[in-house]
Amino acid sequence: MSIPETMKTMRTPPMRFKLLSLAAVILLVGGCAGEMSRREGVNLILEGQLDKGLAKLKESAEAAPKNADIQAEYLRQRDQGINRLLTQANSARVQGDFAGAAGHYRHVLSLDASNPTAAGGLRELDRDRRLAEYQKDAQQRYAKGDNDGAREVLRLILLERPNDPQANQLRQRLGEADLAQNIAGPSLNIKGRRPVTLQFRDANLKMVVDAISRATGVNILLDKDVKNDIKVTIFVKDSPVDETLDLILLQNQLEKRVLGPNSVLIYPATAAKNKDYQELKVRQFVLVNADPKQVQSMLKTILRVRDTYVDEKTNTLIVRDTNAVIRLAEKLVASIDLPEPEVMLEVQLLDLDRKKTLDLGINWPHTVNWLYPGSANTDGYTRRELNSVLSGSPLYSFLPSLGGAIKALETDGDTRVLATPRIRAKSKEKARIMIGNRTPIISSAAVPSTGGIGGSAAVYNTNIQYLDTGIKLEVEPNVYSDGEVSIKITLEVSDLGTKYENALTGTLAYATTTNNATTTLRLKDGETQVLAGLLRSSSSNAGNQKVPGLGDVPLVGRLFGVQSDNWQNRELVLAITPRIVRNSQTSDAEIVEMWTGTESAVRYENFQKGPAKSPAAQPAPAPAQPALPGNAPEAAADDAAPVAPQASAPVGTLRPRILAPANARVGDTISVAIDFPAVDKGVNAVSFALRYDTDKLQPLKVIEGNFGKPSTAKSTFKGEFEPSAGQVFGVLQMEGNNLATTGGALAVAQFKVIAPGKSALTPTSFVAVGNDQKGLLVVSPPAHQIDLIKR
């Protein structure tokens, strides 16, 4: 190839190189466009335009599918946006904005169609709407006082959502509203009920109960085992309905169980019936101060509680018994579960120890030591030493060693040990304080051993004990309710003395000096008592050293001897001041003394004047007295004696009469009418009871009369016989507050004569109620006599 051709070839780039250059340019331009789109999308998201920003990011990601940074940015921004929307949806859902929550969930699904949280949230919104309606209904029922209805609706909510905060909050309020009733149990509602005034003599129980029920509106049920022949004699005036029932039950060995505010069940007071009808409660007593075992023993002894259990771990006592026993147990526990009295004892202890020593005189030499040439003596000199002192003296070979000293020393010292502890102690509990040292005392005992070489050897067993020395104070206060404190004090002050040590056995012991004081004080709160005079004085003469003869000369003898004198005085002073931190709490009067019912029946009642007297002990009213409003006047002591109505009876008095034949033959059917000739005031309800001879008359039927007719108001009549008690009774009740204003026969009772003789129809009670449930005055008619003749 020629040179020009070669040069031409070199100037012209290959086709492949051109293609690569073009691709690089395209990639560069595309990368710049993708980056710009990514930045624009991020800026839109930051400005709050989530959808547009994600669309831009998605566009840039699709334009650069191999750019990992753009792909990651798109996914990250989408997830962050979805999380924000879900948070907003949940917040709106909690606040009850279901429409807003649904919009946020749908927005999430538009960004991520397969998002499970958004799909589940839309499904939950339907249930939220339904439960919100339930919640609204429950709130409305609670506001209207329908607690039972509100509780039923809440049960539907909590079945589906047990942790619903609003439902649980409303349930808690319902529980607080019913707490008092749940604790006390059902009670008879006597508020708004007028007092009862009754007069019955030997009346049938059912008839008396029916009269009370109609007069007060209380539903009274009788157990099937209540005897039909129970007679009631009671005279009460303006007595509450519950107290009246208790009086009737007390004299007939009956009990009652309150079923609700308006319902009472009466049953025989037998052990079997009590087990069937007496409801038991479980009460947990979490004791703070008292010992649960002692409380358990107290309740078993005083109230004879049926079942008890003690949990010592939590200091809890659990009791199971009737509501009355539980109420009494609460009062007893409250009276003894009180904090124990405490007292702060301020103690000041002073230990004064004064010592004085006097050494005075001249200590003359009393020994002579001889020095020999070349010899050494501990108290003398050698010849060489002597030569240095007495050089050239001819006495160097024989010289006594003489020495003396003048003593004039006086030592005077005071020692004070001051301790001011403050001790807080419970009443009747000991408190101790010790200020001092613990000194080891080593003792050893020799034990023979045959394991040694060459014979037996002794082995010493060492024992170490500690001796406390210093100030030891022990106090036991007893706080009285009158603000005084009795204190038992034991004080001990000890010091270490001489030390005794045996190097062979290794024993170590000390002599000690000890002062003790024990006493009992009774002080007022804040009163200070000082215990002083605990003295110990000692003086000693350590001995005199004097020249014989010269040392005994008066006055001058001090110049020829030395005398040492020691004096020591020690005194303990204790000052103690009690300050009561907490005294015995005085219990309220209601738990200091309370009624507990009878030996056989525990009752929880707050009597004002003690237990009620037996109604049988109350005297019957005189027959000449007019009947009280709402009562059932009786005859005098003799039921057969007639009772003449008073001429001065006020307007509105009802004067019933018994209309019956004066004689009849055996086998005849007779009719006995209870007739009210006139009604001065309107009557809303009226009842009667009549006693007959069961051995002469056979009851047939009781029919309603024309009392109060004609009248457009409806009325209800009930009449029946009670053959076992020999009584017939009837009750007429007008509908609502309507009144009967016309007289007539209240009822007609038909009998068949079965035996000859004299027979009496004796009224036992008449009760009439007028307007506003006010009792009307009723004058009972005399007994009606019938002659029964054989055919």
Tab-separated table of N, CA and C in Angstrom, residues 434-526:
chain	number	residue	atom	x	y	z
A	434	MET	N	-26.498	1.573	119.870
A	434	MET	CA	-25.196	1.278	120.457
A	434	MET	C	-24.159	2.203	119.826
A	435	ILE	N	-23.419	2.926	120.661
A	435	ILE	CA	-22.355	3.821	120.212
A	435	ILE	C	-21.088	3.386	120.925
A	436	GLY	N	-20.143	2.808	120.201
A	436	GLY	CA	-18.928	2.312	120.844
A	436	GLY	C	-18.128	1.439	119.909
A	437	ASN	N	-17.468	0.438	120.477
A	437	ASN	CA	-16.549	-0.430	119.733
A	437	ASN	C	-16.937	-1.883	119.939
A	438	ARG	N	-16.504	-2.696	118.996
A	438	ARG	CA	-16.626	-4.153	119.111
A	438	ARG	C	-15.207	-4.720	119.188
A	439	THR	N	-14.874	-5.246	120.339
A	439	THR	CA	-13.520	-5.735	120.593
A	439	THR	C	-13.505	-7.262	120.545
A	440	PRO	N	-12.570	-7.860	119.793
A	440	PRO	CA	-12.535	-9.327	119.728
A	440	PRO	C	-12.000	-9.936	121.025
A	441	ILE	N	-12.615	-11.018	121.430
A	441	ILE	CA	-12.188	-11.822	122.576
A	441	ILE	C	-11.864	-13.207	122.038
A	442	ILE	N	-10.603	-13.621	122.218
A	442	ILE	CA	-10.146	-14.900	121.658
A	442	ILE	C	-10.032	-15.902	122.796
A	443	SER	N	-10.667	-17.012	122.616
A	443	SER	CA	-10.562	-18.115	123.579
A	443	SER	C	-10.155	-19.377	122.838
A	444	SER	N	-9.490	-20.282	123.550
A	444	SER	CA	-9.026	-21.529	122.934
A	444	SER	C	-9.204	-22.660	123.918
A	445	ALA	N	-9.376	-23.848	123.361
A	445	ALA	CA	-9.541	-25.057	124.165
A	445	ALA	C	-8.611	-26.122	123.614
A	446	ALA	N	-7.891	-26.803	124.509
A	446	ALA	CA	-6.943	-27.842	124.110
A	446	ALA	C	-7.675	-29.156	123.908
A	447	VAL	N	-7.401	-29.784	122.770
A	447	VAL	CA	-7.986	-31.088	122.435
A	447	VAL	C	-6.845	-32.058	122.200
A	448	PRO	N	-6.776	-33.182	122.922
A	448	PRO	CA	-5.674	-34.139	122.724
A	448	PRO	C	-5.688	-34.725	121.327
A	449	SER	N	-4.494	-34.964	120.815
A	449	SER	CA	-4.374	-35.562	119.489
A	449	SER	C	-3.271	-36.604	119.505
A	450	THR	N	-3.496	-37.740	118.883
A	450	THR	CA	-2.507	-38.836	118.828
A	450	THR	C	-1.826	-38.906	117.480
A	451	GLY	N	-2.010	-37.907	116.665
A	451	GLY	CA	-1.420	-37.957	115.323
A	451	GLY	C	-0.017	-37.434	115.265
A	452	GLY	N	0.521	-36.927	116.389
A	452	GLY	CA	1.857	-36.353	116.356
A	452	GLY	C	2.942	-37.412	116.396
A	453	ILE	N	4.143	-37.000	116.085
A	453	ILE	CA	5.296	-37.906	116.101
A	453	ILE	C	5.848	-37.968	117.507
A	454	GLY	N	6.077	-39.193	117.945
A	454	GLY	CA	6.674	-39.383	119.258
A	454	GLY	C	5.684	-39.263	120.396
A	455	GLY	N	4.429	-39.378	120.120
A	455	GLY	CA	3.455	-39.338	121.213
A	455	GLY	C	2.339	-38.354	120.912
A	456	SER	N	1.474	-38.202	121.850
A	456	SER	CA	0.309	-37.319	121.668
A	456	SER	C	0.734	-35.859	121.796
A	457	ALA	N	-0.005	-35.006	121.109
A	457	ALA	CA	0.228	-33.560	121.137
A	457	ALA	C	-1.112	-32.855	121.267
A	458	ALA	N	-1.104	-31.702	121.891
A	458	ALA	CA	-2.336	-30.952	122.111
A	458	ALA	C	-2.631	-30.059	120.906
A	459	VAL	N	-3.906	-30.026	120.551
A	459	VAL	CA	-4.373	-29.171	119.467
A	459	VAL	C	-5.328	-28.153	120.077
A	460	TYR	N	-5.136	-26.876	119.760
A	460	TYR	CA	-5.952	-25.810	120.330
A	460	TYR	C	-6.979	-25.350	119.298
A	461	ASN	N	-8.264	-25.384	119.729
A	461	ASN	CA	-9.359	-24.858	118.908
A	461	ASN	C	-9.641	-23.427	119.344
A	462	THR	N	-9.548	-22.521	118.388
A	462	THR	CA	-9.697	-21.101	118.699
A	462	THR	C	-11.107	-20.631	118.362
A	463	ASN	N	-11.667	-19.839	119.270
A	463	ASN	CA	-12.999	-19.268	119.088
A	463	ASN	C	-12.916	-17.755	119.308
A	464	ILE	N	-13.525	-17.000	118.388
A	464	ILE	CA	-13.476	-15.539	118.473
A	464	ILE	C	-14.886	-15.020	118.712
A	465	GLN	N	-15.023	-14.243	119.749
A	465	GLN	CA	-16.259	-13.545	120.055
A	465	GLN	C	-15.964	-12.054	120.169
A	466	TYR	N	-17.058	-11.268	120.122
A	466	TYR	CA	-16.880	-9.825	120.144
A	466	TYR	C	-17.588	-9.239	121.366
A	467	LEU	N	-16.904	-8.323	121.985
A	467	LEU	CA	-17.416	-7.642	123.160
A	467	LEU	C	-17.746	-6.201	122.785
A	468	ASP	N	-19.015	-5.835	123.006
A	468	ASP	CA	-19.459	-4.475	122.716
A	468	ASP	C	-19.214	-3.592	123.926
A	469	THR	N	-18.504	-2.542	123.700
A	469	THR	CA	-18.239	-1.579	124.763
A	469	THR	C	-18.583	-0.189	124.260
A	470	GLY	N	-19.030	0.630	125.161
A	470	GLY	CA	-19.428	1.990	124.808
A	470	GLY	C	-20.770	2.300	125.449
A	471	ILE	N	-21.639	2.944	124.696
A	471	ILE	CA	-22.953	3.352	125.183
A	471	ILE	C	-24.000	2.473	124.517
A	472	LYS	N	-24.762	1.733	125.296
A	472	LYS	CA	-25.844	0.906	124.807
A	472	LYS	C	-27.129	1.353	125.480
A	473	LEU	N	-28.115	1.733	124.641
A	473	LEU	CA	-29.382	2.241	125.146
A	473	LEU	C	-30.513	1.415	124.530
A	474	GLU	N	-31.411	0.950	125.365
A	474	GLU	CA	-32.574	0.183	124.934
A	474	GLU	C	-33.824	0.826	125.531
A	475	VAL	N	-34.796	1.147	124.659
A	475	VAL	CA	-36.033	1.794	125.097
A	475	VAL	C	-37.218	1.004	124.559
A	476	GLU	N	-38.279	0.973	125.318
A	476	GLU	CA	-39.539	0.344	124.910
A	476	GLU	C	-40.677	1.296	125.290
A	477	PRO	N	-41.164	2.095	124.331
A	477	PRO	CA	-42.222	3.051	124.656
A	477	PRO	C	-43.601	2.408	124.574
A	478	ASN	N	-44.526	2.987	125.273
A	478	ASN	CA	-45.937	2.592	125.218
A	478	ASN	C	-46.755	3.876	125.173
A	479	VAL	N	-47.353	4.146	124.023
A	479	VAL	CA	-48.083	5.393	123.815
A	479	VAL	C	-49.530	5.190	124.249
A	480	TYR	N	-50.011	6.073	125.116
A	480	TYR	CA	-51.383	6.016	125.589
A	480	TYR	C	-52.234	7.017	124.820
A	481	SER	N	-53.526	6.759	124.809
A	481	SER	CA	-54.437	7.611	124.043
A	481	SER	C	-54.582	9.000	124.636
A	482	ASP	N	-54.204	9.186	125.925
A	482	ASP	CA	-54.324	10.504	126.544
A	482	ASP	C	-53.124	11.398	126.273
A	483	GLY	N	-52.194	10.971	125.419
A	483	GLY	CA	-51.054	11.800	125.053
A	483	GLY	C	-49.834	11.606	125.927
A	484	GLU	N	-49.817	10.590	126.773
A	484	GLU	CA	-48.653	10.300	127.600
A	484	GLU	C	-47.939	9.064	127.061
A	485	VAL	N	-46.656	8.963	127.439
A	485	VAL	CA	-45.811	7.877	126.952
A	485	VAL	C	-45.109	7.245	128.139
A	486	SER	N	-45.240	5.938	128.254
A	486	SER	CA	-44.489	5.179	129.253
A	486	SER	C	-43.267	4.573	128.570
A	487	ILE	N	-42.090	4.740	129.182
A	487	ILE	CA	-40.843	4.324	128.548
A	487	ILE	C	-40.057	3.453	129.522
A	488	LYS	N	-39.728	2.252	129.083
A	488	LYS	CA	-38.799	1.404	129.824
A	488	LYS	C	-37.399	1.646	129.264
A	489	ILE	N	-36.490	2.052	130.135
A	489	ILE	CA	-35.143	2.455	129.702
A	489	ILE	C	-34.117	1.533	130.339
A	490	THR	N	-33.215	1.045	129.529
A	490	THR	CA	-32.059	0.291	130.008
A	490	THR	C	-30.817	0.929	129.408
A	491	LEU	N	-29.945	1.455	130.279
A	491	LEU	CA	-28.740	2.172	129.854
A	491	LEU	C	-27.513	1.443	130.380
A	492	GLU	N	-26.549	1.270	129.518
A	492	GLU	CA	-25.290	0.631	129.905
A	492	GLU	C	-24.145	1.402	129.265
A	493	VAL	N	-23.170	1.774	130.085
A	493	VAL	CA	-21.955	2.440	129.617
A	493	VAL	C	-20.778	1.605	130.102
A	494	SER	N	-19.965	1.114	129.180
A	494	SER	CA	-18.857	0.215	129.526
A	494	SER	C	-17.586	0.681	128.837
A	495	ASP	N	-16.433	0.361	129.487
A	495	ASP	CA	-15.112	0.696	128.956
A	495	ASP	C	-14.216	-0.518	129.049
A	496	LEU	N	-13.247	-0.576	128.133
A	496	LEU	CA	-12.242	-1.629	128.195
A	496	LEU	C	-11.241	-1.322	129.303
A	497	GLY	N	-10.803	-2.392	129.965
A	497	GLY	CA	-9.807	-2.240	131.007
A	497	GLY	C	-8.510	-2.944	130.634
A	498	THR	N	-7.966	-3.684	131.569
A	498	THR	CA	-6.669	-4.362	131.381
A	498	THR	C	-6.790	-5.460	130.342
A	499	LYS	N	-5.729	-5.583	129.556
A	499	LYS	CA	-5.680	-6.605	128.531
A	499	LYS	C	-4.907	-7.810	129.037
A	500	TYR	N	-5.452	-8.997	128.809
A	500	TYR	CA	-4.824	-10.241	129.225
A	500	TYR	C	-4.621	-11.101	127.988
A	501	GLU	N	-3.327	-11.457	127.763
A	501	GLU	CA	-2.990	-12.212	126.559
A	501	GLU	C	-2.061	-13.348	126.927
A	502	ASN	N	-2.331	-14.498	126.357
A	502	ASN	CA	-1.516	-15.690	126.566
A	502	ASN	C	-0.885	-16.047	125.233
A	503	ALA	N	0.421	-15.875	125.133
A	503	ALA	CA	1.107	-16.137	123.874
A	503	ALA	C	1.132	-17.609	123.529
A	504	LEU	N	1.103	-18.460	124.535
A	504	LEU	CA	1.188	-19.893	124.286
A	504	LEU	C	-0.101	-20.418	123.660
A	505	THR	N	-1.215	-20.072	124.271
A	505	THR	CA	-2.501	-20.584	123.774
A	505	THR	C	-3.172	-19.633	122.799
A	506	GLY	N	-2.702	-18.396	122.732
A	506	GLY	CA	-3.297	-17.427	121.824
A	506	GLY	C	-4.561	-16.793	122.347
A	507	THR	N	-4.882	-16.925	123.629
A	507	THR	CA	-6.092	-16.333	124.184
A	507	THR	C	-5.892	-14.843	124.404
A	508	LEU	N	-7.005	-14.133	124.310
A	508	LEU	CA	-6.976	-12.692	124.493
A	508	LEU	C	-8.266	-12.287	125.195
A	509	ALA	N	-8.155	-11.566	126.304
A	509	ALA	CA	-9.320	-11.145	127.072
A	509	ALA	C	-9.061	-9.761	127.645
A	510	TYR	N	-10.163	-9.119	128.057
A	510	TYR	CA	-10.076	-7.771	128.601
A	510	TYR	C	-10.951	-7.684	129.844
A	511	ALA	N	-10.516	-6.905	130.740
A	511	ALA	CA	-11.354	-6.522	131.872
A	511	ALA	C	-12.164	-5.297	131.461
A	512	THR	N	-13.421	-5.230	131.879
A	512	THR	CA	-14.292	-4.134	131.484
A	512	THR	C	-14.867	-3.448	132.716
A	513	THR	N	-15.151	-2.182	132.531
A	513	THR	CA	-15.817	-1.382	133.555
A	513	THR	C	-17.198	-1.015	133.016
A	514	THR	N	-18.251	-1.360	133.766
A	514	THR	CA	-19.619	-1.224	133.277
A	514	THR	C	-20.469	-0.462	134.278
A	515	ASN	N	-21.308	0.463	133.767
A	515	ASN	CA	-22.324	1.156	134.549
A	515	ASN	C	-23.682	0.881	133.914
A	516	ASN	N	-24.667	0.465	134.727
A	516	ASN	CA	-26.000	0.127	134.234
A	516	ASN	C	-27.043	0.950	134.968
A	517	ALA	N	-28.127	1.216	134.260
A	517	ALA	CA	-29.285	1.883	134.865
A	517	ALA	C	-30.527	1.391	134.140
A	518	THR	N	-31.545	0.968	134.885
A	518	THR	CA	-32.814	0.482	134.333
A	518	THR	C	-33.951	1.158	135.093
A	519	THR	N	-34.895	1.736	134.353
A	519	THR	CA	-36.006	2.429	134.995
A	519	THR	C	-37.173	2.505	134.022
A	520	THR	N	-38.325	2.908	134.537
A	520	THR	CA	-39.543	3.114	133.745
A	520	THR	C	-40.079	4.500	134.027
A	521	LEU	N	-40.344	5.254	132.969
A	521	LEU	CA	-40.836	6.615	133.091
A	521	LEU	C	-42.187	6.724	132.407
A	522	ARG	N	-42.983	7.667	132.857
A	522	ARG	CA	-44.227	8.020	132.174
A	522	ARG	C	-44.239	9.530	131.998
A	523	LEU	N	-44.109	9.956	130.751
A	523	LEU	CA	-43.964	11.373	130.449
A	523	LEU	C	-45.062	11.830	129.502
A	524	LYS	N	-45.321	13.109	129.534
A	524	LYS	CA	-46.228	13.708	128.587
A	524	LYS	C	-45.502	13.990	127.273
A	525	ASP	N	-46.283	14.212	126.252
A	525	ASP	CA	-45.706	14.524	124.952
A	525	ASP	C	-44.904	15.817	125.043
A	526	GLY	N	-43.592	15.735	124.731
A	526	GLY	CA	-42.714	16.895	124.780
A	526	GLY	C	-42.078	17.158	126.129
